[in-house]
MMTF fields as JSON, N, C-alpha, C and O atoms, coordinates in Angstrom:
{
  "mmtfVersion": "1.0.0",
  "mmtfProducer": "UNKNOWN",
  "numBonds": 351,
  "numAtoms": 352,
  "numGroups": 88,
  "numChains": 1,
  "numModels": 1,
  "chainsPerModel": [1],
  "groupsPerChain": [88],
  "chainIdList": ["A"],
  "bondAtomList": [4, 2, 8, 6, 12, 10, 16, 14, 20, 18, 24, 22, 28, 26, 32, 30, 36, 34, 40, 38, 44, 42, 48, 46, 52, 50, 56, 54, 60, 58, 64, 62, 68, 66, 72, 70, 76, 74, 80, 78, 84, 82, 88, 86, 92, 90, 96, 94, 100, 98, 104, 102, 108, 106, 112, 110, 116, 114, 120, 118, 124, 122, 128, 126, 132, 130, 136, 134, 140, 138, 144, 142, 148, 146, 152, 150, 156, 154, 160, 158, 164, 162, 168, 166, 172, 170, 176, 174, 180, 178, 184, 182, 188, 186, 192, 190, 196, 194, 200, 198, 204, 202, 208, 206, 212, 210, 216, 214, 220, 218, 224, 222, 228, 226, 232, 230, 236, 234, 240, 238, 244, 242, 248, 246, 252, 250, 256, 254, 260, 258, 264, 262, 268, 266, 272, 270, 276, 274, 280, 278, 284, 282, 288, 286, 292, 290, 296, 294, 300, 298, 304, 302, 308, 306, 312, 310, 316, 314, 320, 318, 324, 322, 328, 326, 332, 330, 336, 334, 340, 338, 344, 342, 348, 346],
  "bondOrderList": [1, 1, 1, 1, 1, 1, 1, 1, 1, 1, 1, 1, 1, 1, 1, 1, 1, 1, 1, 1, 1, 1, 1, 1, 1, 1, 1, 1, 1, 1, 1, 1, 1, 1, 1, 1, 1, 1, 1, 1, 1, 1, 1, 1, 1, 1, 1, 1, 1, 1, 1, 1, 1, 1, 1, 1, 1, 1, 1, 1, 1, 1, 1, 1, 1, 1, 1, 1, 1, 1, 1, 1, 1, 1, 1, 1, 1, 1, 1, 1, 1, 1, 1, 1, 1, 1, 1],
  "groupList": [{"groupName": "ILE", "atomNameList": ["N", "CA", "C", "O"], "elementList": ["N", "C", "C", "O"], "formalChargeList": [0, 0, 0, 0], "bondAtomList": [1, 0, 2, 1, 3, 2], "bondOrderList": [1, 1, 2], "singleLetterCode": "I", "chemCompType": "L-PEPTIDE LINKING"}, {"groupName": "VAL", "atomNameList": ["N", "CA", "C", "O"], "elementList": ["N", "C", "C", "O"], "formalChargeList": [0, 0, 0, 0], "bondAtomList": [1, 0, 2, 1, 3, 2], "bondOrderList": [1, 1, 2], "singleLetterCode": "V", "chemCompType": "L-PEPTIDE LINKING"}, {"groupName": "ALA", "atomNameList": ["N", "CA", "C", "O"], "elementList": ["N", "C", "C", "O"], "formalChargeList": [0, 0, 0, 0], "bondAtomList": [1, 0, 2, 1, 3, 2], "bondOrderList": [1, 1, 2], "singleLetterCode": "A", "chemCompType": "L-PEPTIDE LINKING"}, {"groupName": "TRP", "atomNameList": ["N", "CA", "C", "O"], "elementList": ["N", "C", "C", "O"], "formalChargeList": [0, 0, 0, 0], "bondAtomList": [1, 0, 2, 1, 3, 2], "bondOrderList": [1, 1, 2], "singleLetterCode": "W", "chemCompType": "L-PEPTIDE LINKING"}, {"groupName": "GLY", "atomNameList": ["N", "CA", "C", "O"], "elementList": ["N", "C", "C", "O"], "formalChargeList": [0, 0, 0, 0], "bondAtomList": [1, 0, 2, 1, 3, 2], "bondOrderList": [1, 1, 2], "singleLetterCode": "G", "chemCompType": "PEPTIDE LINKING"}, {"groupName": "SER", "atomNameList": ["N", "CA", "C", "O"], "elementList": ["N", "C", "C", "O"], "formalChargeList": [0, 0, 0, 0], "bondAtomList": [1, 0, 2, 1, 3, 2], "bondOrderList": [1, 1, 2], "singleLetterCode": "S", "chemCompType": "L-PEPTIDE LINKING"}, {"groupName": "ASP", "atomNameList": ["N", "CA", "C", "O"], "elementList": ["N", "C", "C", "O"], "formalChargeList": [0, 0, 0, 0], "bondAtomList": [1, 0, 2, 1, 3, 2], "bondOrderList": [1, 1, 2], "singleLetterCode": "D", "chemCompType": "L-PEPTIDE LINKING"}, {"groupName": "THR", "atomNameList": ["N", "CA", "C", "O"], "elementList": ["N", "C", "C", "O"], "formalChargeList": [0, 0, 0, 0], "bondAtomList": [1, 0, 2, 1, 3, 2], "bondOrderList": [1, 1, 2], "singleLetterCode": "T", "chemCompType": "L-PEPTIDE LINKING"}, {"groupName": "LEU", "atomNameList": ["N", "CA", "C", "O"], "elementList": ["N", "C", "C", "O"], "formalChargeList": [0, 0, 0, 0], "bondAtomList": [1, 0, 2, 1, 3, 2], "bondOrderList": [1, 1, 2], "singleLetterCode": "L", "chemCompType": "L-PEPTIDE LINKING"}, {"groupName": "LYS", "atomNameList": ["N", "CA", "C", "O"], "elementList": ["N", "C", "C", "O"], "formalChargeList": [0, 0, 0, 0], "bondAtomList": [1, 0, 2, 1, 3, 2], "bondOrderList": [1, 1, 2], "singleLetterCode": "K", "chemCompType": "L-PEPTIDE LINKING"}, {"groupName": "PRO", "atomNameList": ["N", "CA", "C", "O"], "elementList": ["N", "C", "C", "O"], "formalChargeList": [0, 0, 0, 0], "bondAtomList": [1, 0, 2, 1, 3, 2], "bondOrderList": [1, 1, 2], "singleLetterCode": "P", "chemCompType": "L-PEPTIDE LINKING"}, {"groupName": "GLU", "atomNameList": ["N", "CA", "C", "O"], "elementList": ["N", "C", "C", "O"], "formalChargeList": [0, 0, 0, 0], "bondAtomList": [1, 0, 2, 1, 3, 2], "bondOrderList": [1, 1, 2], "singleLetterCode": "E", "chemCompType": "L-PEPTIDE LINKING"}, {"groupName": "TYR", "atomNameList": ["N", "CA", "C", "O"], "elementList": ["N", "C", "C", "O"], "formalChargeList": [0, 0, 0, 0], "bondAtomList": [1, 0, 2, 1, 3, 2], "bondOrderList": [1, 1, 2], "singleLetterCode": "Y", "chemCompType": "L-PEPTIDE LINKING"}, {"groupName": "ARG", "atomNameList": ["N", "CA", "C", "O"], "elementList": ["N", "C", "C", "O"], "formalChargeList": [0, 0, 0, 0], "bondAtomList": [1, 0, 2, 1, 3, 2], "bondOrderList": [1, 1, 2], "singleLetterCode": "R", "chemCompType": "L-PEPTIDE LINKING"}, {"groupName": "HIS", "atomNameList": ["N", "CA", "C", "O"], "elementList": ["N", "C", "C", "O"], "formalChargeList": [0, 0, 0, 0], "bondAtomList": [1, 0, 2, 1, 3, 2], "bondOrderList": [1, 1, 2], "singleLetterCode": "H", "chemCompType": "L-PEPTIDE LINKING"}, {"groupName": "GLN", "atomNameList": ["N", "CA", "C", "O"], "elementList": ["N", "C", "C", "O"], "formalChargeList": [0, 0, 0, 0], "bondAtomList": [1, 0, 2, 1, 3, 2], "bondOrderList": [1, 1, 2], "singleLetterCode": "Q", "chemCompType": "L-PEPTIDE LINKING"}, {"groupName": "ASN", "atomNameList": ["N", "CA", "C", "O"], "elementList": ["N", "C", "C", "O"], "formalChargeList": [0, 0, 0, 0], "bondAtomList": [1, 0, 2, 1, 3, 2], "bondOrderList": [1, 1, 2], "singleLetterCode": "N", "chemCompType": "L-PEPTIDE LINKING"}, {"groupName": "PHE", "atomNameList": ["N", "CA", "C", "O"], "elementList": ["N", "C", "C", "O"], "formalChargeList": [0, 0, 0, 0], "bondAtomList": [1, 0, 2, 1, 3, 2], "bondOrderList": [1, 1, 2], "singleLetterCode": "F", "chemCompType": "L-PEPTIDE LINKING"}],
  "groupTypeList": [0, 1, 2, 3, 4, 1, 5, 6, 7, 8, 7, 8, 5, 9, 8, 8, 2, 10, 11, 12, 13, 14, 5, 6, 0, 12, 4, 9, 0, 8, 7, 13, 15, 11, 3, 8, 16, 12, 2, 5, 9, 10, 13, 5, 1, 5, 6, 12, 9, 7, 11, 6, 1, 6, 0, 1, 8, 12, 16, 16, 16, 8, 2, 1, 1, 7, 4, 9, 16, 5, 14, 15, 5, 5, 9, 5, 5, 9, 13, 7, 11, 8, 13, 17, 7, 15, 1, 3],
  "groupIdList": [1, 2, 3, 4, 5, 6, 7, 8, 9, 10, 11, 12, 13, 14, 15, 16, 17, 18, 19, 20, 21, 22, 23, 24, 25, 26, 27, 28, 29, 30, 31, 32, 33, 34, 35, 36, 37, 38, 39, 40, 41, 42, 43, 44, 45, 46, 47, 48, 49, 50, 51, 52, 53, 54, 55, 56, 57, 58, 59, 60, 61, 62, 63, 64, 65, 66, 67, 68, 69, 70, 71, 72, 73, 74, 75, 76, 77, 78, 79, 80, 81, 82, 83, 84, 85, 86, 87, 88],
  "secStructList": [7, 2, 2, 2, 2, 6, 6, 7, 2, 2, 2, 2, 2, 2, 2, 1, 7, 6, 6, 7, 3, 3, 3, 7, 6, 6, 1, 7, 3, 3, 3, 2, 2, 2, 2, 2, 2, 2, 2, 6, 1, 7, 7, 7, 3, 3, 3, 3, 3, 3, 3, 3, 3, 3, 3, 3, 3, 3, 3, 6, 6, 3, 3, 3, 3, 3, 3, 3, 3, 3, 3, 3, 3, 6, 6, 7, 1, 1, 3, 3, 3, 3, 3, 3, 3, 3, 3, 7],
  "xCoordList": [-88.047, -88.551, -88.041, -88.732, -86.868, -86.323, -87.184, -87.491, -87.572, -88.388, -89.711, -90.206, -90.297, -91.49, -91.237, -92.02, -90.12, -89.83, -89.637, -89.933, -89.144, -88.905, -89.963, -89.804, -91.076, -92.22, -91.839, -92.343, -90.949, -90.429, -91.409, -91.136, -92.511, -93.539, -93.078, -93.558, -92.179, -91.664, -90.97, -91.243, -90.053, -89.363, -90.377, -90.358, -91.255, -92.206, -93.12, -93.441, -93.519, -94.426, -93.723, -94.373, -92.364, -91.603, -91.513, -91.335, -91.628, -91.479, -92.763, -92.726, -93.905, -95.193, -95.913, -96.056, -96.353, -97.145, -98.504, -98.982, -99.122, -100.45, -101.475, -102.361, -101.366, -102.356, -101.953, -102.565, -100.953, -100.455, -101.58, -102.461, -101.536, -102.482, -101.638, -100.635, -102.039, -101.357, -102.348, -103.396, -102.011, -102.778, -102.095, -100.963, -102.784, -102.133, -102.229, -102.808, -101.643, -101.627, -102.977, -103.108, -104.014, -105.34, -106.208, -107.384, -105.592, -106.324, -107.013, -107.668, -106.869, -107.497, -106.655, -105.426, -107.344, -106.707, -106.641, -107.67, -105.471, -105.313, -104.898, -104.092, -105.465, -105.011, -103.617, -103.145, -103.015, -101.73, -101.823, -100.997, -102.819, -102.968, -103.263, -102.708, -104.128, -104.414, -103.192, -102.975, -102.362, -101.131, -100.151, -99.542, -100.0, -99.125, -99.583, -98.752, -100.887, -101.413, -100.994, -100.548, -101.156, -100.726, -99.206, -98.769, -98.435, -96.984, -96.498, -95.386, -97.275, -96.883, -96.899, -96.308, -97.556, -97.673, -96.338, -95.804, -95.814, -94.556, -94.611, -95.637, -93.513, -93.375, -91.976, -91.05, -91.845, -90.58, -89.962, -90.0, -89.402, -88.824, -87.42, -87.071, -86.609, -85.181, -84.727, -85.502, -83.45, -82.821, -83.617, -84.052, -83.783, -84.548, -83.714, -82.514, -84.352, -83.692, -84.676, -85.859, -84.104, -84.823, -83.985, -82.808, -84.593, -83.858, -84.672, -85.858, -83.977, -84.643, -85.368, -86.39, -84.872, -85.482, -85.26, -84.137, -86.335, -86.235, -87.187, -88.36, -86.664, -87.533, -88.089, -87.392, -89.372, -90.021, -90.357, -90.26, -90.746, -91.135, -90.756, -90.994, -90.158, -89.858, -90.215, -89.713, -91.094, -91.5, -91.792, -92.753, -90.973, -91.128, -91.084, -90.032, -92.204, -92.249, -92.957, -93.479, -92.952, -93.65, -92.648, -91.943, -92.593, -91.788, -92.563, -93.255, -92.46, -93.043, -91.851, -90.998, -91.848, -90.736, -91.229, -92.232, -90.575, -90.919, -89.729, -88.593, -90.002, -88.905, -89.454, -90.627, -88.586, -88.937, -88.426, -87.25, -89.254, -88.872, -88.948, -89.817, -88.073, -88.19, -87.653, -86.859, -88.108, -87.664, -87.937, -88.739, -87.265, -87.406, -88.186, -87.92, -89.114, -89.897, -89.465, -89.192, -89.411, -89.079, -90.253, -90.09, -91.443, -92.584, -92.726, -93.647, -91.831, -91.916, -90.541, -89.604, -90.434, -89.136, -89.003, -87.919, -90.136, -90.098, -89.833, -90.275, -89.109, -88.828, -90.047, -90.58, -90.46, -91.532, -91.002, -90.126, -91.535, -91.061, -92.333, -93.358, -92.202, -93.271, -92.736, -91.678, -93.484, -93.155, -93.945, -95.036, -93.352, -94.042, -93.981, -93.075, -94.963, -95.003, -95.32, -96.288, -94.521, -94.719, -94.797, -94.089, -95.656, -95.778, -95.326, -95.876, -94.337, -93.771, -94.007, -93.635],
  "yCoordList": [-23.761, -25.119, -26.013, -26.955, -25.748, -26.609, -26.435, -27.422, -25.192, -24.992, -25.712, -26.249, -25.744, -26.516, -28.021, -28.716, -28.495, -29.931, -30.465, -31.626, -29.616, -30.044, -29.517, -29.564, -28.999, -28.508, -27.392, -27.343, -26.498, -25.405, -24.201, -23.229, -24.312, -23.244, -21.952, -20.882, -22.004, -20.771, -19.894, -18.701, -20.555, -19.831, -19.388, -18.241, -20.312, -19.976, -18.789, -17.935, -18.767, -17.673, -16.305, -15.279, -16.302, -15.064, -14.602, -13.407, -15.506, -15.159, -14.698, -14.043, -15.054, -14.828, -13.612, -13.459, -12.77, -11.576, -12.016, -13.102, -11.192, -11.534, -11.841, -12.672, -11.189, -11.374, -12.496, -12.64, -13.241, -14.348, -15.255, -15.61, -15.63, -16.628, -17.666, -17.32, -18.922, -19.959, -20.777, -21.206, -20.973, -21.799, -23.144, -23.238, -24.208, -25.548, -26.188, -25.623, -27.376, -28.023, -28.404, -28.677, -28.439, -28.744, -27.526, -27.646, -26.333, -25.058, -24.466, -23.429, -25.13, -24.602, -23.437, -23.504, -22.378, -21.191, -21.327, -21.524, -21.226, -21.329, -19.977, -19.266, -19.625, -18.429, -18.731, -19.867, -17.73, -17.911, -18.975, -19.888, -18.881, -19.831, -21.232, -22.208, -21.351, -22.66, -23.284, -24.482, -22.509, -23.045, -23.442, -24.51, -22.601, -22.968, -24.258, -25.067, -24.443, -25.684, -26.893, -27.932, -26.707, -27.782, -28.019, -29.167, -26.984, -27.092, -27.686, -28.211, -27.62, -28.188, -29.713, -30.319, -30.33, -31.817, -32.42, -32.024, -33.381, -34.01, -34.634, -35.178, -34.548, -35.237, -35.854, -35.458, -36.8, -37.467, -37.095, -37.876, -35.891, -35.407, -34.952, -34.574, -34.994, -34.582, -34.114, -34.064, -33.761, -33.355, -32.218, -32.346, -31.123, -29.993, -29.212, -29.036, -28.723, -27.897, -26.798, -27.034, -25.613, -24.539, -24.095, -23.77, -24.079, -23.787, -22.848, -22.598, -22.344, -21.495, -20.29, -19.865, -19.754, -18.569, -17.368, -17.108, -16.618, -15.461, -14.388, -14.657, -13.152, -12.026, -11.517, -10.878, -11.805, -11.459, -9.998, -9.408, -9.402, -8.004, -7.459, -8.089, -6.269, -5.556, -4.095, -3.432, -3.604, -2.191, -1.644, -2.071, -0.692, -0.087, -1.205, -1.806, -1.485, -2.441, -3.782, -4.51, -4.067, -5.245, -6.091, -5.552, -7.402, -8.297, -9.536, -10.067, -10.02, -11.301, -12.223, -11.959, -13.32, -14.3, -15.641, -16.115, -16.288, -17.63, -18.538, -18.076, -19.87, -20.812, -22.214, -22.453, -23.156, -24.558, -25.093, -24.905, -25.749, -26.439, -27.941, -28.408, -28.69, -30.138, -30.753, -30.151, -31.956, -32.735, -34.206, -34.597, -34.984, -36.466, -36.919, -36.449, -37.792, -38.345, -39.817, -40.56, -40.211, -41.627, -42.507, -43.727, -41.958, -42.717, -42.966, -43.663, -42.41, -42.571, -42.604, -41.964, -43.352, -43.366, -42.216, -41.951, -41.515, -40.365, -39.085, -38.914, -38.198, -36.864, -35.951, -35.944, -35.214, -34.222, -32.911, -32.335, -32.42, -31.139, -30.247, -30.715, -28.941, -28.037, -26.67, -26.248, -25.99, -24.605, -23.679, -24.012, -22.538, -21.59, -20.192, -19.848, -19.378, -17.945, -17.302, -17.682, -16.326, -15.604, -14.146, -13.627, -13.495, -12.042, -11.46, -11.798, -10.601, -9.986, -8.541, -7.806],
  "zCoordList": [-133.365, -133.547, -132.42, -132.031, -131.893, -130.81, -129.538, -128.868, -129.202, -128.03, -128.159, -127.168, -129.323, -129.596, -129.38, -128.732, -129.946, -129.869, -128.466, -128.182, -127.599, -126.199, -125.265, -124.046, -125.846, -125.059, -124.086, -122.964, -124.518, -123.665, -123.8, -124.503, -123.124, -123.248, -122.574, -122.948, -121.607, -121.015, -122.084, -122.22, -122.838, -123.919, -124.993, -125.439, -125.395, -126.439, -126.046, -126.872, -124.778, -124.303, -124.384, -124.588, -124.219, -124.317, -125.744, -125.982, -126.722, -128.126, -128.812, -129.854, -128.204, -128.861, -128.306, -127.093, -129.185, -128.839, -128.282, -128.611, -127.45, -126.895, -127.976, -127.774, -129.102, -130.188, -131.205, -132.264, -130.856, -131.738, -132.18, -131.397, -133.468, -134.039, -134.783, -135.407, -134.717, -135.38, -136.248, -135.766, -137.473, -138.367, -138.46, -138.935, -138.0, -138.026, -139.425, -140.353, -139.535, -140.835, -141.357, -142.55, -140.504, -140.902, -141.186, -141.528, -141.034, -141.25, -140.073, -140.178, -138.92, -137.722, -137.179, -137.142, -136.763, -136.199, -134.673, -134.025, -134.114, -132.667, -132.111, -132.712, -130.94, -130.251, -129.608, -129.633, -129.063, -128.393, -127.323, -127.292, -126.435, -125.33, -125.859, -125.352, -126.871, -127.402, -127.989, -127.812, -128.697, -129.309, -128.163, -128.226, -127.136, -126.025, -125.319, -124.906, -125.185, -124.58, -125.491, -125.004, -126.795, -127.732, -127.588, -127.514, -127.549, -127.489, -126.175, -126.123, -125.137, -123.839, -123.809, -122.915, -124.758, -124.773, -125.254, -126.29, -124.482, -124.84, -126.238, -126.646, -126.95, -128.267, -128.381, -127.674, -129.255, -129.408, -130.776, -131.727, -130.837, -132.08, -131.813, -130.695, -132.862, -132.794, -134.122, -135.077, -134.199, -135.44, -136.137, -137.282, -135.404, -135.937, -136.898, -136.688, -137.99, -138.968, -139.476, -139.724, -139.604, -140.286, -141.426, -141.266, -142.597, -143.822, -144.739, -144.52, -145.773, -146.784, -146.199, -146.737, -145.14, -144.512, -145.39, -145.822, -145.666, -146.501, -145.995, -145.732, -145.858, -145.489, -146.775, -147.562, -146.997, -148.263, -148.347, -149.423, -147.263, -147.222, -145.875, -144.844, -145.888, -144.649, -144.845, -145.752, -143.977, -144.133, -142.752, -142.111, -142.271, -140.954, -139.905, -139.691, -139.258, -138.187, -138.607, -137.762, -139.915, -140.421, -141.252, -142.105, -141.0, -141.785, -142.088, -141.22, -143.328, -143.733, -144.014, -144.861, -143.248, -143.318, -143.75, -143.216, -144.7, -145.147, -144.923, -144.816, -144.85, -144.64, -144.563, -144.851, -144.167, -144.021, -142.713, -142.399, -141.939, -140.715, -140.94, -141.677, -140.333, -140.441, -139.152, -138.428, -138.899, -137.729, -137.949, -138.796, -137.184, -137.211, -136.003, -134.897, -136.167, -135.091, -134.841, -135.784, -133.569, -133.291, -133.639, -133.671, -133.907, -134.274, -135.754, -136.179, -136.548, -137.991, -138.629, -138.154, -139.701, -140.417, -141.385, -141.905, -141.632, -142.533, -141.764, -140.627, -142.405, -141.803, -142.081, -143.191, -141.1, -141.264, -141.696, -141.051, -142.806, -143.319, -143.567, -144.064, -143.193, -143.469, -143.838, -143.37, -144.681, -145.085, -144.115, -143.652, -143.844, -142.98, -143.537, -144.296, -143.152, -143.39, -142.075, -141.415, -141.673, -140.441, -140.738, -141.6, -140.024, -140.098, -138.725, -137.677, -138.778, -137.522, -137.597, -136.683]
}
């Protein structure tokens, strides 16, 4: 989440598989490159937290991970929180 917050697409590109897909909060599916383009845009966020991380399923080379990310934006007095599910 920190790499996203500071628009560090070099680090993000090292973490994402070529077939990476991202579902945004509006339900739009982004390819790896589309998401990296989005992540490259500057944002004013800080105080990143990742909590409640749980490996729900692990089998051979597959893992399903859930958790919660949050951050504070200088544009809002409210903290942004979102739940995530990742398949590795």
